């Protein structure tokens, strides 16, 4: 007992242990079990000497001496990777049992596995059914029966096939239920809402796109679930002022309320603003709210911090100013696709002392408006001017010199800004961590060099479709914290620049090189060596990329998304990646003409976590596809123009792949696949998308693209 | 009082009517027998006399009503009046002076018309002035006609007698105290014409109302005090927001008989009763061509009173009622109409039963009709079993009571799917017009929407009222203050409406 308590303490102290070796056989009372190395998180629980173990065969299992407390502490450290827990549970019976009792979150791949999973894991509190396209009432009833006291959260946002009866069995039986996500349940009616209303302790509820729920249903929820803190009614078209008003009367604990696209008017706003704890309010696309209505609202809300009024097309600065004067505590405002940001609107921001973030995506921003905004606000941390027209060097420069603490800046598609803006941005906002400036076509290569020279704290940088060159990349490689780098459609960059990035940015996790055609294997190999944490890489249409790149990328064991459309890779390269990158979940090999069945066989064998694959234009036949069907996680498949495919093979694959949710096929197959099979697959929750695209023969796609893009830039 | 009582009843009635007939433009509004409506009541009470004080005599037809002050007043008025009453007996000199006066008057009118013609261009852009002139001409002409008739009338005793025999109920107003004391017989004859003259005057001149008088000899002697009837409902509860400090208004209390009287306007010739003044005027056409003139048919409009009217509020005669002035938390009623509807609703039998549901009973037929429009269509149901015809009512109810929830029929969930759709479309289609739900006083306003509709329908009957009365009426129907006070709160349902909801539930 003393030993295990001692172990507990040690595990507690070893905060970020990566390898833990427990010596269970040496008689030493104070073993030193822990050795640290933060880079690779693995746990090795081993018998120190197998020979000794064999000798002691008659004695009880040595692992039994570890108390559950110790095992739980170890399991607590294994949250990051589900595969680790799986390995853990395979050690021995007691480990298996401990893992079963320890597990709190469950994400079954399909509802058929639910009974077994529920039997194995009795204390699951979070049940995520978003991978199960079809969940029956019976399955929900079994959930309600099995997780009676432990279930706190259930996610049914991607599921169909259940009715109010299933929801009721969960809501009534699981007294501890705090969260329900019923988004996208478009066929659920008020009866289901009434069933939710019986979950008295509910705190978070998502009902996005529950279009059939009316005021009556939401009224039942309001009366029944008075502890609600978060309510999302986005796209609930059946709900009006009455329902929202009742929610505001009954659920006084509400913190977050999403009323986006709900046909409400200003009539319910006084009640909503009266909520004493309301912090987050979304009114995106509420077209029935207009200026006059907003001006008539007299209710103040001191607690409101986040307001999203994007796409409210009938609200102008008068109404908006009136609302802002009632909400002095705002921290974040989103006004995307709001008509025009002028002086008068910007000056209404003056009273908001806590304002930190403004999002004005897609608005028309005048220079005077931007200047007034700069003067009105105290110190903004985040500004988004994505796709704003009217942003000039003058306005932007003025703004950034006033707000030197800016951390996130988005000037995507601000086509009027030049190096002048960039000079003032880089000289004033040296603490920038996120910078998005896709398609700022007037900024020259000199401007991009400034980014690397001044903003060393950058973590995310989007320079897609710009005049970036290798010198610029070399400067950017000075941002050592960079984790996301998007340099797609930068035609002037080459391997040289990438090598600099690989040397300077070891933390890079996402790299986008879409159609940056100057890249070859050398650059990719450098990246693969220099950035071992890489998770996402997009090399689509980098036509110089071959199997060599894939071989090097196979060393990045965290890689989960690989897009290599139109690259000159073959099955052997793919096989190496499949073996090396076990976490691969998304794979796009469209137009990789040389990938054939051999690649599929190996992929199916090693990439058991694959969820999404695009096989269009590949040389895959029925055999390869059938092999792929054995990947149990596979959900999303796109197969267009794969020459060797027959309808029979396809039908077999569809039946064999139990977890499919979305399949994109050529419409010529539709009449060829037997209807009962299609119906059966659809009943399991799979959506078919039939496409009728003609077969495209691209002789030199990269050349065509090069020409097109050069013409565009000239 | 004493000398009045000693006079024969006929004489007293004569005297009262004569006062009305004389000098219509100068007549003060403090006539004792002003028609019993909200406008004239205040006038009649200018001297602070409580209504209670003089209403019983009215009911019992006592002539004591006509106080001595009136007598002196009428004399006083009579003397400076530029136009003398038509002479009762045949006096050629008087006749001559009358005729010459008429001649002068006609010349005057001619002058005015001429000036209108000559200034036509200027009037084009001063429409108000033109209208004023026209009014002047009309008034003068009317006056001339009246004078002609009354002057001629003294020469035709036969017609007088005929009129007298056919209309026994008509009031026989005298004209002049002195005259009918000296010539009592003559007065009786002449009074027929006086009544005509009076009617004409009151219709065509700037009189405020058709004057009705309950005289001693009339058939309608037994009729209770006439009350002007507007066939709309009051909003008893809507006035709660009016926070008049006690003492800032006068309190009047009507008796039950007065409140429940069916008619408020009576024909002076045949004594028939009417609810509306307009109907009386239509009826009067049957009594002769003189009632068919546009002036006679026009709505009487009230003279703008020179003195500001003191605030009047009403008390319910039912002791113990909150609307009774003896009540600790007395809340006065705003208009006579409010008194009538309140009394009927609260203290009378509910004799009208809905033929459809056979449970709901009403004491006011308009309420029944309103109910019947919606009866059987209550599809909004609360978990407590209460049904509502309107969704906002249900939500107001649910918001108010803890533990109540909108009820959804669980057994026919399949049906619900379709009906839900219908509701959605209904809700969305109904929304733009009927966004009336804002958890506040608006709801109580909603409750009155049928009433408001009724008001619109019966608007004609309000039109005789002048500005003051209209203001009062408007206040009563739209309790602005109440609305604003409760706008931001959710405890908005007035106690009255809550209890009514509960009653509904029990039913």
PDB file of C-alpha atoms in Angstrom, chain A residues 424-539:
ATOM      1  CA  UNK A 424       3.832  50.402 -40.565  1.00  0.00           C
ATOM      2  CA  UNK A 425       2.290  47.067 -39.526  1.00  0.00           C
ATOM      3  CA  UNK A 426       5.660  45.446 -39.038  1.00  0.00           C
ATOM      4  CA  UNK A 427       7.218  48.422 -37.301  1.00  0.00           C
ATOM      5  CA  UNK A 428       4.337  49.026 -34.824  1.00  0.00           C
ATOM      6  CA  UNK A 429       2.793  45.630 -34.211  1.00  0.00           C
ATOM      7  CA  UNK A 430       5.794  43.564 -33.285  1.00  0.00           C
ATOM      8  CA  UNK A 431       3.737  41.303 -31.044  1.00  0.00           C
ATOM      9  CA  UNK A 432       1.631  39.945 -33.887  1.00  0.00           C
ATOM     10  CA  UNK A 433       1.014  36.216 -33.646  1.00  0.00           C
ATOM     11  CA  UNK A 434      -1.510  35.784 -36.420  1.00  0.00           C
ATOM     12  CA  UNK A 435      -1.295  37.521 -39.759  1.00  0.00           C
ATOM     13  CA  UNK A 436      -3.468  36.697 -42.722  1.00  0.00           C
ATOM     14  CA  UNK A 437      -2.847  38.554 -45.929  1.00  0.00           C
ATOM     15  CA  UNK A 438      -3.930  36.286 -48.711  1.00  0.00           C
ATOM     16  CA  UNK A 439      -4.083  37.965 -52.124  1.00  0.00           C
ATOM     17  CA  UNK A 440      -2.700  41.357 -51.191  1.00  0.00           C
ATOM     18  CA  UNK A 441      -1.514  41.778 -54.731  1.00  0.00           C
ATOM     19  CA  UNK A 442       0.045  45.221 -54.441  1.00  0.00           C
ATOM     20  CA  UNK A 443       2.479  44.184 -51.741  1.00  0.00           C
ATOM     21  CA  UNK A 444       5.886  43.504 -53.233  1.00  0.00           C
ATOM     22  CA  UNK A 445       8.497  40.979 -52.225  1.00  0.00           C
ATOM     23  CA  UNK A 446      10.213  43.687 -50.186  1.00  0.00           C
ATOM     24  CA  UNK A 447       7.150  44.001 -48.012  1.00  0.00           C
ATOM     25  CA  UNK A 448       7.138  40.337 -47.141  1.00  0.00           C
ATOM     26  CA  UNK A 449      10.731  40.495 -46.072  1.00  0.00           C
ATOM     27  CA  UNK A 450       9.708  43.062 -43.462  1.00  0.00           C
ATOM     28  CA  UNK A 451       7.342  40.548 -41.862  1.00  0.00           C
ATOM     29  CA  UNK A 452      10.115  38.131 -41.096  1.00  0.00           C
ATOM     30  CA  UNK A 453      12.451  40.854 -39.959  1.00  0.00           C
ATOM     31  CA  UNK A 454      10.124  42.406 -37.386  1.00  0.00           C
ATOM     32  CA  UNK A 455       7.368  40.037 -36.288  1.00  0.00           C
ATOM     33  CA  UNK A 456       9.262  37.272 -34.590  1.00  0.00           C
ATOM     34  CA  UNK A 457       6.349  36.110 -32.484  1.00  0.00           C
ATOM     35  CA  UNK A 458       4.257  35.015 -35.449  1.00  0.00           C
ATOM     36  CA  UNK A 459       2.548  31.675 -35.012  1.00  0.00           C
ATOM     37  CA  UNK A 460       0.188  31.650 -37.952  1.00  0.00           C
ATOM     38  CA  UNK A 461       0.970  33.268 -41.264  1.00  0.00           C
ATOM     39  CA  UNK A 462      -1.121  33.153 -44.404  1.00  0.00           C
ATOM     40  CA  UNK A 463       0.597  34.528 -47.489  1.00  0.00           C
ATOM     41  CA  UNK A 464      -1.344  32.571 -50.090  1.00  0.00           C
ATOM     42  CA  UNK A 465      -1.352  34.015 -53.597  1.00  0.00           C
ATOM     43  CA  UNK A 466       1.273  36.687 -53.058  1.00  0.00           C
ATOM     44  CA  UNK A 467       4.469  37.933 -54.549  1.00  0.00           C
ATOM     45  CA  UNK A 468       6.563  36.085 -52.001  1.00  0.00           C
ATOM     46  CA  UNK A 469      10.068  34.917 -52.914  1.00  0.00           C
ATOM     47  CA  UNK A 470      12.855  32.915 -51.340  1.00  0.00           C
ATOM     48  CA  UNK A 471      14.338  35.984 -49.677  1.00  0.00           C
ATOM     49  CA  UNK A 472      11.010  36.598 -48.030  1.00  0.00           C
ATOM     50  CA  UNK A 473      10.862  33.014 -46.836  1.00  0.00           C
ATOM     51  CA  UNK A 474      14.336  33.328 -45.445  1.00  0.00           C
ATOM     52  CA  UNK A 475      13.248  36.321 -43.435  1.00  0.00           C
ATOM     53  CA  UNK A 476      10.112  34.516 -42.283  1.00  0.00           C
ATOM     54  CA  UNK A 477      12.199  31.600 -41.088  1.00  0.00           C
ATOM     55  CA  UNK A 478      13.191  33.920 -38.273  1.00  0.00           C
ATOM     56  CA  UNK A 479       9.757  33.373 -36.722  1.00  0.00           C
ATOM     57  CA  UNK A 480      10.698  30.392 -34.671  1.00  0.00           C
ATOM     58  CA  UNK A 481       7.269  29.844 -33.178  1.00  0.00           C
ATOM     59  CA  UNK A 482       5.572  29.505 -36.526  1.00  0.00           C
ATOM     60  CA  UNK A 483       3.126  26.620 -36.485  1.00  0.00           C
ATOM     61  CA  UNK A 484       0.908  27.362 -39.486  1.00  0.00           C
ATOM     62  CA  UNK A 485       2.369  28.584 -42.749  1.00  0.00           C
ATOM     63  CA  UNK A 486       0.271  28.962 -45.855  1.00  0.00           C
ATOM     64  CA  UNK A 487       2.248  29.820 -48.947  1.00  0.00           C
ATOM     65  CA  UNK A 488       0.093  28.333 -51.662  1.00  0.00           C
ATOM     66  CA  UNK A 489       0.101  29.849 -55.134  1.00  0.00           C
ATOM     67  CA  UNK A 490       3.367  31.631 -54.436  1.00  0.00           C
ATOM     68  CA  UNK A 491       4.970  30.961 -57.761  1.00  0.00           C
ATOM     69  CA  UNK A 492       8.289  32.535 -56.950  1.00  0.00           C
ATOM     70  CA  UNK A 493       9.300  30.407 -54.037  1.00  0.00           C
ATOM     71  CA  UNK A 494      11.565  27.431 -54.463  1.00  0.00           C
ATOM     72  CA  UNK A 495      13.342  24.750 -52.471  1.00  0.00           C
ATOM     73  CA  UNK A 496      15.864  27.280 -51.231  1.00  0.00           C
ATOM     74  CA  UNK A 497      13.221  29.196 -49.322  1.00  0.00           C
ATOM     75  CA  UNK A 498      11.686  26.032 -47.920  1.00  0.00           C
ATOM     76  CA  UNK A 499      15.081  24.890 -46.641  1.00  0.00           C
ATOM     77  CA  UNK A 500      15.327  28.136 -44.679  1.00  0.00           C
ATOM     78  CA  UNK A 501      11.855  27.536 -43.221  1.00  0.00           C
ATOM     79  CA  UNK A 502      12.772  23.977 -42.321  1.00  0.00           C
ATOM     80  CA  UNK A 503      15.792  25.226 -40.439  1.00  0.00           C
ATOM     81  CA  UNK A 504      14.069  28.095 -38.667  1.00  0.00           C
ATOM     82  CA  UNK A 505      10.635  26.789 -37.803  1.00  0.00           C
ATOM     83  CA  UNK A 506      10.874  23.486 -35.955  1.00  0.00           C
ATOM     84  CA  UNK A 507       7.357  23.821 -34.556  1.00  0.00           C
ATOM     85  CA  UNK A 508       5.658  23.922 -37.923  1.00  0.00           C
ATOM     86  CA  UNK A 509       2.476  21.851 -37.842  1.00  0.00           C
ATOM     87  CA  UNK A 510       0.665  22.921 -40.964  1.00  0.00           C
ATOM     88  CA  UNK A 511       2.170  23.768 -44.320  1.00  0.00           C
ATOM     89  CA  UNK A 512       0.213  24.705 -47.402  1.00  0.00           C
ATOM     90  CA  UNK A 513       2.110  24.643 -50.700  1.00  0.00           C
ATOM     91  CA  UNK A 514      -0.925  24.307 -53.007  1.00  0.00           C
ATOM     92  CA  UNK A 515       0.183  25.017 -56.556  1.00  0.00           C
ATOM     93  CA  UNK A 516       3.491  26.539 -55.479  1.00  0.00           C
ATOM     94  CA  UNK A 517       4.989  24.912 -58.483  1.00  0.00           C
ATOM     95  CA  UNK A 518       8.579  25.852 -57.790  1.00  0.00           C
ATOM     96  CA  UNK A 519       8.798  23.241 -55.050  1.00  0.00           C
ATOM     97  CA  UNK A 520      10.541  19.917 -55.633  1.00  0.00           C
ATOM     98  CA  UNK A 521      11.461  16.889 -53.554  1.00  0.00           C
ATOM     99  CA  UNK A 522      14.478  18.668 -52.070  1.00  0.00           C
ATOM    100  CA  UNK A 523      12.350  21.276 -50.356  1.00  0.00           C
ATOM    101  CA  UNK A 524       9.827  18.784 -49.048  1.00  0.00           C
ATOM    102  CA  UNK A 525      12.590  16.512 -47.748  1.00  0.00           C
ATOM    103  CA  UNK A 526      14.095  19.442 -45.873  1.00  0.00           C
ATOM    104  CA  UNK A 527      10.734  20.243 -44.329  1.00  0.00           C
ATOM    105  CA  UNK A 528      10.163  16.648 -43.329  1.00  0.00           C
ATOM    106  CA  UNK A 529      13.512  16.589 -41.585  1.00  0.00           C
ATOM    107  CA  UNK A 530      13.267  20.009 -39.964  1.00  0.00           C
ATOM    108  CA  UNK A 531       9.656  19.945 -38.862  1.00  0.00           C
ATOM    109  CA  UNK A 532       8.943  16.639 -37.139  1.00  0.00           C
ATOM    110  CA  UNK A 533       5.669  17.904 -35.641  1.00  0.00           C
ATOM    111  CA  UNK A 534       4.107  18.376 -39.044  1.00  0.00           C
ATOM    112  CA  UNK A 535       0.448  17.338 -39.037  1.00  0.00           C
ATOM    113  CA  UNK A 536      -1.000  18.797 -42.204  1.00  0.00           C
ATOM    114  CA  UNK A 537       0.726  19.262 -45.525  1.00  0.00           C
ATOM    115  CA  UNK A 538      -0.790  20.227 -48.834  1.00  0.00           C
ATOM    116  CA  UNK A 539       1.383  19.574 -51.892  1.00  0.00           C
TER     117      UNK A 539
END
